[in-house]
Coordinates of C-alpha atoms in Angstrom, one line a residue:
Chain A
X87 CA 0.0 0.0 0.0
X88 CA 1.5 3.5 -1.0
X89 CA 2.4 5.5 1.9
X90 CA 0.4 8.3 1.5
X91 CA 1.6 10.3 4.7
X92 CA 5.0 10.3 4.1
X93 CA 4.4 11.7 0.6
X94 CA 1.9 14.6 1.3
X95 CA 4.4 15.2 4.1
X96 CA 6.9 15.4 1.6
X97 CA 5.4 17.9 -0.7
X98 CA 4.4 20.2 2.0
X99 CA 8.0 20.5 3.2
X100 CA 9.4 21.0 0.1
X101 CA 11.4 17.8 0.0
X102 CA 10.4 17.2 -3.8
X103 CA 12.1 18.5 -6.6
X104 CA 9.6 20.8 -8.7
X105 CA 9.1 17.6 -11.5
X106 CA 7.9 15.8 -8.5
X107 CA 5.8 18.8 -7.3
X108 CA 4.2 18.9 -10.4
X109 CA 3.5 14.9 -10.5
X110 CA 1.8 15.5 -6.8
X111 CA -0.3 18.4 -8.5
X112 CA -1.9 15.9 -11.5
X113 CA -2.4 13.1 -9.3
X114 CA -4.5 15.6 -7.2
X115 CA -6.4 16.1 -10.0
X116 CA -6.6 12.8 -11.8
X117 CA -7.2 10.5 -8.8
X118 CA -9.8 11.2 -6.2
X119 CA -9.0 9.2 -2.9
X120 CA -5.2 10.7 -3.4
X121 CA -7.0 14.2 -3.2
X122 CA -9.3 13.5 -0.4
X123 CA -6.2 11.9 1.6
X124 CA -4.1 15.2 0.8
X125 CA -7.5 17.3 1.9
X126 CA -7.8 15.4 5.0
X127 CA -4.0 16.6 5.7
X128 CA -4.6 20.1 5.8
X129 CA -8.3 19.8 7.3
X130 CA -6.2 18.0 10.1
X131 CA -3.6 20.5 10.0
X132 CA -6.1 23.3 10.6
X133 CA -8.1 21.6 13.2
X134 CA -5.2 20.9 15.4
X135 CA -4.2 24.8 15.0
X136 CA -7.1 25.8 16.3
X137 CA -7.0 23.7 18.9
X138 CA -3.7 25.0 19.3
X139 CA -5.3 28.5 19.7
X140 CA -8.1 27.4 21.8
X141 CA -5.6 26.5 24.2
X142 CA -3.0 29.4 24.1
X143 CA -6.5 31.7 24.6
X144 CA -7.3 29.4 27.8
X145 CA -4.2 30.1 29.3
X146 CA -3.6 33.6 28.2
X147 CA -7.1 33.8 30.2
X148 CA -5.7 32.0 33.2
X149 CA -2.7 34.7 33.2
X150 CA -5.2 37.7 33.1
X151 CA -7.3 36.1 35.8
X152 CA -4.0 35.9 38.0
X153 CA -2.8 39.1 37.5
X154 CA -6.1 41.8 37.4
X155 CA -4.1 44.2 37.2
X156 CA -2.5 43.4 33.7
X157 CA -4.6 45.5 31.2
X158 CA -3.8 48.8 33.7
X159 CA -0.1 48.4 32.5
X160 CA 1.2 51.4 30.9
X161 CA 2.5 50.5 27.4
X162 CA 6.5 50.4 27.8
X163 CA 9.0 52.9 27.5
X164 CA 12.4 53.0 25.9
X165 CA 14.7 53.8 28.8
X166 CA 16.1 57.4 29.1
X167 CA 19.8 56.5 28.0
X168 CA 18.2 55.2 24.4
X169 CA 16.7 58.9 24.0
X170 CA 19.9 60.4 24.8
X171 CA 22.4 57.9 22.7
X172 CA 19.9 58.7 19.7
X173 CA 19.9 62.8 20.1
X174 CA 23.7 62.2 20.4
X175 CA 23.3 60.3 17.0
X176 CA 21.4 62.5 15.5
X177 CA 23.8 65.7 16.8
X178 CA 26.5 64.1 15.1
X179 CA 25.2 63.2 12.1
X180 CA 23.9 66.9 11.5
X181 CA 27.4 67.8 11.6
X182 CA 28.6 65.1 9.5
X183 CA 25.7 65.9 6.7
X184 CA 27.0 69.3 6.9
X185 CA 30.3 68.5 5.9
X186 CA 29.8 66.2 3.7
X187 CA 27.1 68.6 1.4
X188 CA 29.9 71.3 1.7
X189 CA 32.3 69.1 0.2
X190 CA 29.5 68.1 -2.4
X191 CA 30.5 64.7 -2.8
X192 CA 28.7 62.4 -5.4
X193 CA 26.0 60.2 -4.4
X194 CA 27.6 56.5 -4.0
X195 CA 26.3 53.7 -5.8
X196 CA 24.8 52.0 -3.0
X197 CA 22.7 55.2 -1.8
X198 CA 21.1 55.4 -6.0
X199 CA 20.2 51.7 -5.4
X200 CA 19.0 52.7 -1.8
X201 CA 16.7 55.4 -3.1
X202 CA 15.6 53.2 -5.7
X203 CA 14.4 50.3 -3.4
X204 CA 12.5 52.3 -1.5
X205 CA 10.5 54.7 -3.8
X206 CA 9.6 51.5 -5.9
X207 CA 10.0 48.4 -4.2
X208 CA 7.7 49.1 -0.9
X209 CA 4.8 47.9 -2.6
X210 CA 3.2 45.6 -4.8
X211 CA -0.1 46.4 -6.5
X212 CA -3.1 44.2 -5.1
X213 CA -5.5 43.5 -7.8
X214 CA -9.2 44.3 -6.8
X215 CA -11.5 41.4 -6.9
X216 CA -12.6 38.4 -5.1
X217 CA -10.0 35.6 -6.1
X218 CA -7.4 34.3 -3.3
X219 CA -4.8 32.9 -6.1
X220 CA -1.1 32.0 -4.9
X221 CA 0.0 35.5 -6.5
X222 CA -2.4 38.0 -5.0
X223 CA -1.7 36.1 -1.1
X224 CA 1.9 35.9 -2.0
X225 CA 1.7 40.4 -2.9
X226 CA -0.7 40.6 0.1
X227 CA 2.1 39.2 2.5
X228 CA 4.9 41.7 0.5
X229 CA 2.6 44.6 1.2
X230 CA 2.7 43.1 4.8
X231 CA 5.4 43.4 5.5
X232 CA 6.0 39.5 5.7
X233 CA 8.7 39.2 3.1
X234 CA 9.9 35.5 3.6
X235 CA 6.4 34.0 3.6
X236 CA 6.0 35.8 0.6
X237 CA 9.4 35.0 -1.1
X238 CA 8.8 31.5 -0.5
X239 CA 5.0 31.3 -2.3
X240 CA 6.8 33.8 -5.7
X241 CA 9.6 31.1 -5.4
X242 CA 7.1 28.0 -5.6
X243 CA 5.0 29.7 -8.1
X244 CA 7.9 30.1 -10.4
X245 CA 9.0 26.6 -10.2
X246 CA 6.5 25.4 -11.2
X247 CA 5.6 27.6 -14.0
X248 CA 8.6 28.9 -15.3
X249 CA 6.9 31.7 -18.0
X250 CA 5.3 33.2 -14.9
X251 CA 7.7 36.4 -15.3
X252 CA 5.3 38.4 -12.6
X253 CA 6.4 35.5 -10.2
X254 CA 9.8 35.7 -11.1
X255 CA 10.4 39.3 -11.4
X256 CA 8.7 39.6 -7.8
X257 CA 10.9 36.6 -6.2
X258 CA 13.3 39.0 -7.5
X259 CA 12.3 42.0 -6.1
X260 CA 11.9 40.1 -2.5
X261 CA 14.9 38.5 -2.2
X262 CA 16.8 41.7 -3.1
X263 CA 14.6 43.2 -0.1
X264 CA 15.8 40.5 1.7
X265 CA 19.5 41.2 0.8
X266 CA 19.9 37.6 -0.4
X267 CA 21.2 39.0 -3.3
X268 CA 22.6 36.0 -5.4
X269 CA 18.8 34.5 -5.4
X270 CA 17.8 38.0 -6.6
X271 CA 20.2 37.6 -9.6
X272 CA 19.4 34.2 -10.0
X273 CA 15.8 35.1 -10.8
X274 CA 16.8 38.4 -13.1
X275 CA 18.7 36.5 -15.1
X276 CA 16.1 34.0 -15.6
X277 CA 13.7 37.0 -16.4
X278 CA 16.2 38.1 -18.9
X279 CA 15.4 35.0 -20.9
X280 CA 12.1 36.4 -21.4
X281 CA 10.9 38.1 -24.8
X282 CA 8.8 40.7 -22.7
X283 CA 8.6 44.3 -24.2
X284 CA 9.4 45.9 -21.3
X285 CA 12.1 43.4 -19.8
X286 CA 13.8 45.8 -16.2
X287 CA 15.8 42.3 -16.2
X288 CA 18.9 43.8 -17.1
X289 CA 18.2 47.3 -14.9
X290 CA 17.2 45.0 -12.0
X291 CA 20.8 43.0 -12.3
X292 CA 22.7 46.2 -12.1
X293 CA 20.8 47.3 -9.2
X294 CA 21.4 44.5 -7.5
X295 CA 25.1 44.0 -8.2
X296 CA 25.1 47.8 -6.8
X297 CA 23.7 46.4 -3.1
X298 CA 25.4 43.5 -3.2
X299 CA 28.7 45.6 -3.7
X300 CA 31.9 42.5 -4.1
X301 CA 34.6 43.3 -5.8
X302 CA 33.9 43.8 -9.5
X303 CA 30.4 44.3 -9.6
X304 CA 30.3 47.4 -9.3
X305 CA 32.4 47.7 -13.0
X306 CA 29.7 44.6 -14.2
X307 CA 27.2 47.1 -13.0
X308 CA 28.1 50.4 -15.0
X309 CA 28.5 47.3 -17.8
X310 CA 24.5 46.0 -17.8
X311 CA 23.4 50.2 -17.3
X312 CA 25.0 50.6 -20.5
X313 CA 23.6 47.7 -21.7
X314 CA 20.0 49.1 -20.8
X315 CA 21.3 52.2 -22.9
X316 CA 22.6 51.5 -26.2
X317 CA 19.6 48.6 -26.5
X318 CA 17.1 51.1 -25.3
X319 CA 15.9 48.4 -22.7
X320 CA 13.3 48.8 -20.0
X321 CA 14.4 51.6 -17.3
X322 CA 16.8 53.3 -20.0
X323 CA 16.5 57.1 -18.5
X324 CA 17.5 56.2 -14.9
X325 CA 20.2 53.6 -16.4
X326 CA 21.6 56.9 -18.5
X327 CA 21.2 59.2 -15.5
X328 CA 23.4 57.2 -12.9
X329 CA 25.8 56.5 -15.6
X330 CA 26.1 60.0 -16.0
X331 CA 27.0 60.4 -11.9
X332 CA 30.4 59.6 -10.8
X333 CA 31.5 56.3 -9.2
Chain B
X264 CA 24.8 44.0 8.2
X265 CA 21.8 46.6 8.4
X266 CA 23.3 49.0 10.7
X267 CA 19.8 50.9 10.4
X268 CA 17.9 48.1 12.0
X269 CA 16.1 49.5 14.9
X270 CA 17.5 49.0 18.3
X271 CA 15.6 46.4 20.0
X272 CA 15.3 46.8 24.0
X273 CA 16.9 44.2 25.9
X274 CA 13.5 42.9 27.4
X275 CA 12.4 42.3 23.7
X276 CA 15.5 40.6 22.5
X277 CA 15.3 38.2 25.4
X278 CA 11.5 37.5 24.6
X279 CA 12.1 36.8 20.8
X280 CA 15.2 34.6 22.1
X281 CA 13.0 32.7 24.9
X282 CA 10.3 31.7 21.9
X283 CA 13.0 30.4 19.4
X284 CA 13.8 27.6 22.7
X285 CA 11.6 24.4 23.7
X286 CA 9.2 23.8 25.7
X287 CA 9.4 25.5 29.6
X288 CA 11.8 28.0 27.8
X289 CA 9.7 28.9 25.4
X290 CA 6.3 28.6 27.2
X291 CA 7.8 31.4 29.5
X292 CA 8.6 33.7 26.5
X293 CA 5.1 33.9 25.6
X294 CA 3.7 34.3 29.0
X295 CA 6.5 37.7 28.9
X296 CA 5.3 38.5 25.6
X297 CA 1.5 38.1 26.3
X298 CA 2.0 40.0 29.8
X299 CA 4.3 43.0 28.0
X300 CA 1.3 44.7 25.5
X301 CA -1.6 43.7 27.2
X302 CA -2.3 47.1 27.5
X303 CA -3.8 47.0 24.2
X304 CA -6.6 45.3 25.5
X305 CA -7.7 48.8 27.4
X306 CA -6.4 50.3 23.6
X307 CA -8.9 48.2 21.9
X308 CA -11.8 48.7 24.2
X309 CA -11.4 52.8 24.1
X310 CA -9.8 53.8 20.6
X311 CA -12.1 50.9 19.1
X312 CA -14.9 50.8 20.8
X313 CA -14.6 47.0 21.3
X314 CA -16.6 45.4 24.1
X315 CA -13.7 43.6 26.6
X316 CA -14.2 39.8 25.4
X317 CA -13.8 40.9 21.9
X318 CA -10.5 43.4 22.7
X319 CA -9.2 40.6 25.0
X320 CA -10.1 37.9 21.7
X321 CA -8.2 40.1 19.4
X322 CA -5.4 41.0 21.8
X323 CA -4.9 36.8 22.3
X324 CA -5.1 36.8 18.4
X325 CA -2.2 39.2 18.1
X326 CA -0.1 37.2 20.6
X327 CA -0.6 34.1 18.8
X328 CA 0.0 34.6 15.5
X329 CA 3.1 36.9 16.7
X330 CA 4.5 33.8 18.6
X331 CA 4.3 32.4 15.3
X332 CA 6.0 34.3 13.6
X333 CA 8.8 34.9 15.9
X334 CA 8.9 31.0 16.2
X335 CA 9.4 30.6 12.4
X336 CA 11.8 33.1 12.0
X337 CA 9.2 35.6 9.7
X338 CA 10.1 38.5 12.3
X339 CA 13.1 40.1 11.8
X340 CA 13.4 42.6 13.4
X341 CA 12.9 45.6 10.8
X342 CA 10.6 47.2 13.5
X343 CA 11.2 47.1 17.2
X344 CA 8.9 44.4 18.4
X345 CA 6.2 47.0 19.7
X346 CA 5.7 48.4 16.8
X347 CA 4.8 45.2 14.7
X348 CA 2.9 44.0 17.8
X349 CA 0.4 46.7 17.5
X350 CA 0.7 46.8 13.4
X351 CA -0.8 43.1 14.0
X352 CA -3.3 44.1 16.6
X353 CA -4.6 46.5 14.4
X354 CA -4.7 44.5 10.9
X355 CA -6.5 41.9 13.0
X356 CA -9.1 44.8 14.1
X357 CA -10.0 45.7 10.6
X358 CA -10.2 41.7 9.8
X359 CA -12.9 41.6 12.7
X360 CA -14.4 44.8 11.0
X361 CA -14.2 43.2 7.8
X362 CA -16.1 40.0 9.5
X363 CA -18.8 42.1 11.4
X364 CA -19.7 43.9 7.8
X365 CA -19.8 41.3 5.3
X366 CA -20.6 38.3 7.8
X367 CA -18.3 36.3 5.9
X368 CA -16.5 34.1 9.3
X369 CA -17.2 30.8 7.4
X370 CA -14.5 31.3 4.7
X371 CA -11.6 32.2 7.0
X372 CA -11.7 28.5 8.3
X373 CA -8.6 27.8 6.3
X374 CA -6.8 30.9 6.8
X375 CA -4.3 29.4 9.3
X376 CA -3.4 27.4 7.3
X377 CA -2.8 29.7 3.6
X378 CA 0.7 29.5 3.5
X379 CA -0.3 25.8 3.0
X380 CA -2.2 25.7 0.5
X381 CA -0.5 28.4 -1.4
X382 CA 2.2 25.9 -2.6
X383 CA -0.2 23.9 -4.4
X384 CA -1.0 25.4 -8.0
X385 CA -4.4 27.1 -8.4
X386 CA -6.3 24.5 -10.2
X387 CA -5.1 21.4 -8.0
X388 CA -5.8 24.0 -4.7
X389 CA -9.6 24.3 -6.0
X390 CA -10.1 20.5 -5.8
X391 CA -8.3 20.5 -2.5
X392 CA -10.6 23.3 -1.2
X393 CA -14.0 21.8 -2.1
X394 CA -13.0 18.8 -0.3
X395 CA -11.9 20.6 2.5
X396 CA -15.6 22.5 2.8
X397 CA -17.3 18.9 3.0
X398 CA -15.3 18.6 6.0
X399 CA -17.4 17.7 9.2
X400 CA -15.0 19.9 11.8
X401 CA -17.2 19.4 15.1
X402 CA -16.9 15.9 14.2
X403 CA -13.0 15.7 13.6
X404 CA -12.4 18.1 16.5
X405 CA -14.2 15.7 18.7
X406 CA -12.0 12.2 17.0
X407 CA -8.6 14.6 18.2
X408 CA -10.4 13.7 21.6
X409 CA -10.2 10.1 20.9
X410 CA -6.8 9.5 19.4
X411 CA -5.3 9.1 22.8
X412 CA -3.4 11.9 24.8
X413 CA 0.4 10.6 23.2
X414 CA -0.8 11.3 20.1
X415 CA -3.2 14.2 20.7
X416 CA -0.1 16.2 22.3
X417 CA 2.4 15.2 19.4
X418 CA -0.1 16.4 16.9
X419 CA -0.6 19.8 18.5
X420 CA 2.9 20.4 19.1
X421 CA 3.3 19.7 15.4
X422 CA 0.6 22.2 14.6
X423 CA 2.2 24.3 16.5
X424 CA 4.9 25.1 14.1
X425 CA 7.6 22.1 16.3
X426 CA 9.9 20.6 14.4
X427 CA 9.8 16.6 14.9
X428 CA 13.3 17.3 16.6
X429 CA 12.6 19.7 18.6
X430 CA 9.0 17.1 19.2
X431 CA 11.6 14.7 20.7
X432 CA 13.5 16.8 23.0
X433 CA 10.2 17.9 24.3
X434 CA 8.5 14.6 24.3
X435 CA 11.6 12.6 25.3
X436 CA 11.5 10.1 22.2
X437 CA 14.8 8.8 20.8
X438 CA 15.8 10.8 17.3
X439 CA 13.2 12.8 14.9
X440 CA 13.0 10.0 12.6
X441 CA 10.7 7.7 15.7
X442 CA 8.6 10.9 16.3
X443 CA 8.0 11.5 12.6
X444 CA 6.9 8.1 12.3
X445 CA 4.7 8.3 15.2
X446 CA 3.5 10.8 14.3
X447 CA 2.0 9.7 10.8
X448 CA 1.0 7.0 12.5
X449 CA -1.1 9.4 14.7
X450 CA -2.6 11.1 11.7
X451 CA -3.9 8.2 10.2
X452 CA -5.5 6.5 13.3
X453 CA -7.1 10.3 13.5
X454 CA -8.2 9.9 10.2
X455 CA -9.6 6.2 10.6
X456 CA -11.5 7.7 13.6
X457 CA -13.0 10.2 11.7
X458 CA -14.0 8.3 8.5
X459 CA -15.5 5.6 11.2
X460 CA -18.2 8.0 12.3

C-alpha cells in the first residue's frame, strides 16, 4: 500500500524536486482518494491549530485572571539613556551631513540603489476582486510586510511555471529586499530569458550588483546600465542618469 | 549588516530569544510577551470601541500569531517588536471589521493554514478546497479527543509550528525520525477515527 503520509508530508516540506511537485499536482487532480487523503491533511492541520489556539486563549485567560491588574499596564518605554544615545546620534550626524554637502560629494552607488528600493520596491499592486490565487496572497504578505512567507509562495510559483515572469520578477524584487542578493540575480537572469517588451531584467541585475557591492560588480554594474542604454531596454532614463553620476 | 535596524530593547530581545527555545523556555517567552502589551486590550476597548471579550479575543489573536512568527523566524526585526505588535493588533481589528460587515466568518476556516495551500498550484488547490468544505470539523475536532493523549499532544505540538526534533526533545522520544513516524502514525489513526463516524 502506498504510503500516503510520508508523501503529502513530503510535498508540504518541500522535500520534492519541482518535477515531483508537479506529478503530486496531476495526481491531485486525476485520482480522487489521493485528493481527499491530501484534503484530509490540511483539514487535520487546521483543526489541530485551532485547537492549538483554543488552548493558548485558555491560558492567556488564566494569566489575566491571576494578574487583574494586567490591562492597567502602561504601554513600555524606551529607557532614558536610548533617547539620549539617539539625540547624540542624530547631533553628530547633522554635523557630518553638513560637511559632507559642503564638500559636495557624489551620491555612491549603493545610496542610488537605496533610493531606488525604497521609492519602488515598498509595494506591490493588489488587484481588486474576489480571487485568493497564490500570487495576490503571495503580494498581500509583501505589502505586509511579511517578506519571507511571501518570497517563498513567488519562489514556488515560479518553479512550477517557469513563464510566470510576474512571479519571477517579484521573487526577485523580495529576495533583493531580503538582501539575499545572489537569489535576486538568479531570478533576473532568468527573467532576462524572457521576450517581454518591457524586460527591467537587465536594470534590476545592475541594481542589485550595486547592493550587493563584491569586488567587480560594481564595473559589471556600469556594464549591464550601459547595456539598458545602447539597446534602449526597459528603465533606459534612470540607467543613462546614474551613468552620467560619478562612481 | 543593516546598521539601520532599529535598536531592539533588551527585554524584547530576550523575549524573541526565549520563543525560538523548547518547551518551559519557550512557554515562559510567551507568558512575557503576552504579559508586556496587554495594554492594548484597554487600547482596543477605548480607541475601538470593542466590548472587553472581543478586545481581550483580538489581543490573544495578536499574541498568537506573533509567537508564530517569531517562532518561524518571519520577524526580523525591521521594526522594534512594539511596533509590529500593534501593526498586527490592528490589521486583526479591521479583519474583525471586515467580518462584522460582510458576515463572511465561514471562509476564513482555512486561513491558518494559507501558506499551505498556497504551494499547491491554483487548479489542483480548488479540488483540494472543495473537499476541505465537506469537512465535518465538530466531528474531527471531537475524534482529536479520541486519538489518545500521546498522540493528541504530538499532533498539536506539530501544529504548532515544532519541528519533529525539537518534538523529541520535548517529548523525550529517541531521534526525529521515531517521532516522525509516530507521528503519521497518529494522523492516520485520526483519520480512521473520523471516516468511522
Amino acid at each position: 500500500m502506498e504510503n500516503y503520509p510520508d508523501y503529502i508530508e513530503a510535498y508540504f516540506s518541500g522535500a520534492l524536486s519541482p518535477e515531483e511537485r508537479s506529478e503530486f499536482e496531476k495526481r491531485i487532480e486525476m485520482d480522487k482518494n489521493f485528493a481527499e487523503e491530501v484534503a484530509f491533511y490540511l483539514s487535520a492541520k487546521q483543526v489541530l491549530k485551532e485547537e492549538v489556539n483554543r488552548e493558548k486563549k485558555e491560558w492567556f485567560r488564566q494569566l489575566a485572571d491571576q494578574n487583574p491588574d494586567l490591562e492597567k499596564q502602561p504601554a513600555p518605554v524606551r529607557t532614558m539613556w536610548v533617547y539620549r544615545l539617539a539625540a547624540a546620534a542624530a547631533v553628530i550626524s547633522v554635523i557630518f551631513l553638513s560637511w559632507y554637502l559642503f564638500l559636495q560629494k557624489p551620491a555612491s552607488p549603493t545610496q542610488m540603489a537605496d533610493r531606488y528600493i525604497k521609492d519602488s520596491f515598498q509595494h506591490l499592486n493588489v488587484k481588486m476582486g474576489d480571487g485568493r490565487d497564490s500570487l495576490q496572497i503571495a503580494r498581500q504578505f509583501y505589502n505586509d510586510g511579511q517578506l519571507t512567507s511571501s518570497a517563498k509562495i513567488f519562489e514556488n510559483i515560479a518553479q512550477r511555471d517557469s513563464s510566470n515572469t510576474e512571479a519571477i520578477t517579484n521573487a526577485g524584487i523580495v529576495y533583493l529586499r531580503l538582501s539575499e542578493y545572489d537569489k535576486a540575480l538568479a531570478y533576473f537572469q532568468q527573467l532576462e530569458k524572457d521576450t517581454l517588451y518591457f524586460n527591467p531584467a537587465v536594470f534590476y541585475q545592475a541594481l542589485t550588483l550595486l547592493k550587493r557591492n563584491h569586488i567587480g560588480d560594481k564595473q559589471r554594474a556600469r556594464e549591464l546600465l550601459q547595456k539598458v542604454v545602447d539597446n534602449d531596454l526597459d528603465k533606459k532614463e534612470i540607467a543613462q542618469q546614474w551613468l552620467e553620476k560619478k562612481w | 549588516m543593516n546598521l539601520f535596524k532599529p535598536f531592539l530593547p533588551t527585554e524584547e530581545r530576550e523575549i524573541i530569544d526565549s520563543i525560538r527555545q523548547n518547551g518551559g523556555e519557550r512557554k515562559k517567552g510567551e507568558e512575557r510577551l503576552f504579559n508586556r502589551y496587554s495594554y492594548l486590550i484597554k487600547e482596543g476597548i477605548h480607541k475601538y470601541a470593542l466590548l472587553r471579550e472581543e478586545a481581550f479575543d483580538l489581543y490573544s489573536d495578536t499574541i498568537i500569531s506573533a509567537i508564530e512568527k517569531i517562532a518561524d523566524g518571519s520577524f526580523q526585526a525591521r521594526s522594534s517588536l512594539k511596533t509590529w505588535i500593534f501593526q498586527i493588533f490592528h490589521n486583526k481589528y479591521v479583519d474583525l471589521l471586515r467580518k462584522k460587515t460582510t458576515n463572511k466568518s465561514s471562509i476564513h476556516r482555512t486561513l491558518s493554514i494559507t501558506e499551505l495551500l498556497s504551494q499547491i498550484s491554483d487548479h489542483s488547490k480548488t479540488v483540494i478546497q472543495e473537499l476541505m468544505e465537506k469537512t465535518d470539523w465538530e466531528v474531527l475536532r471531537q475524534r482529536l479527543v479520541q486519538v489518545g493523549e500521546n498522540c493528541r499532544r504530538m499532533l498539536m505540538l506539530w501544529a504548532d509550528g515544532y519541528s519533529d526534533k525539537e518534538i523529541a526533545q520535548s517529548m523525550e522520544y529517541k531521534t526525529a525520525d521515531v517521532v516522525k513516524t509516530t507521528r503519521l502514525r497518529c494522523l492516520e489513526k485520526l483519520k480512521q477515527l473520523y471516516h468511522s463516524s
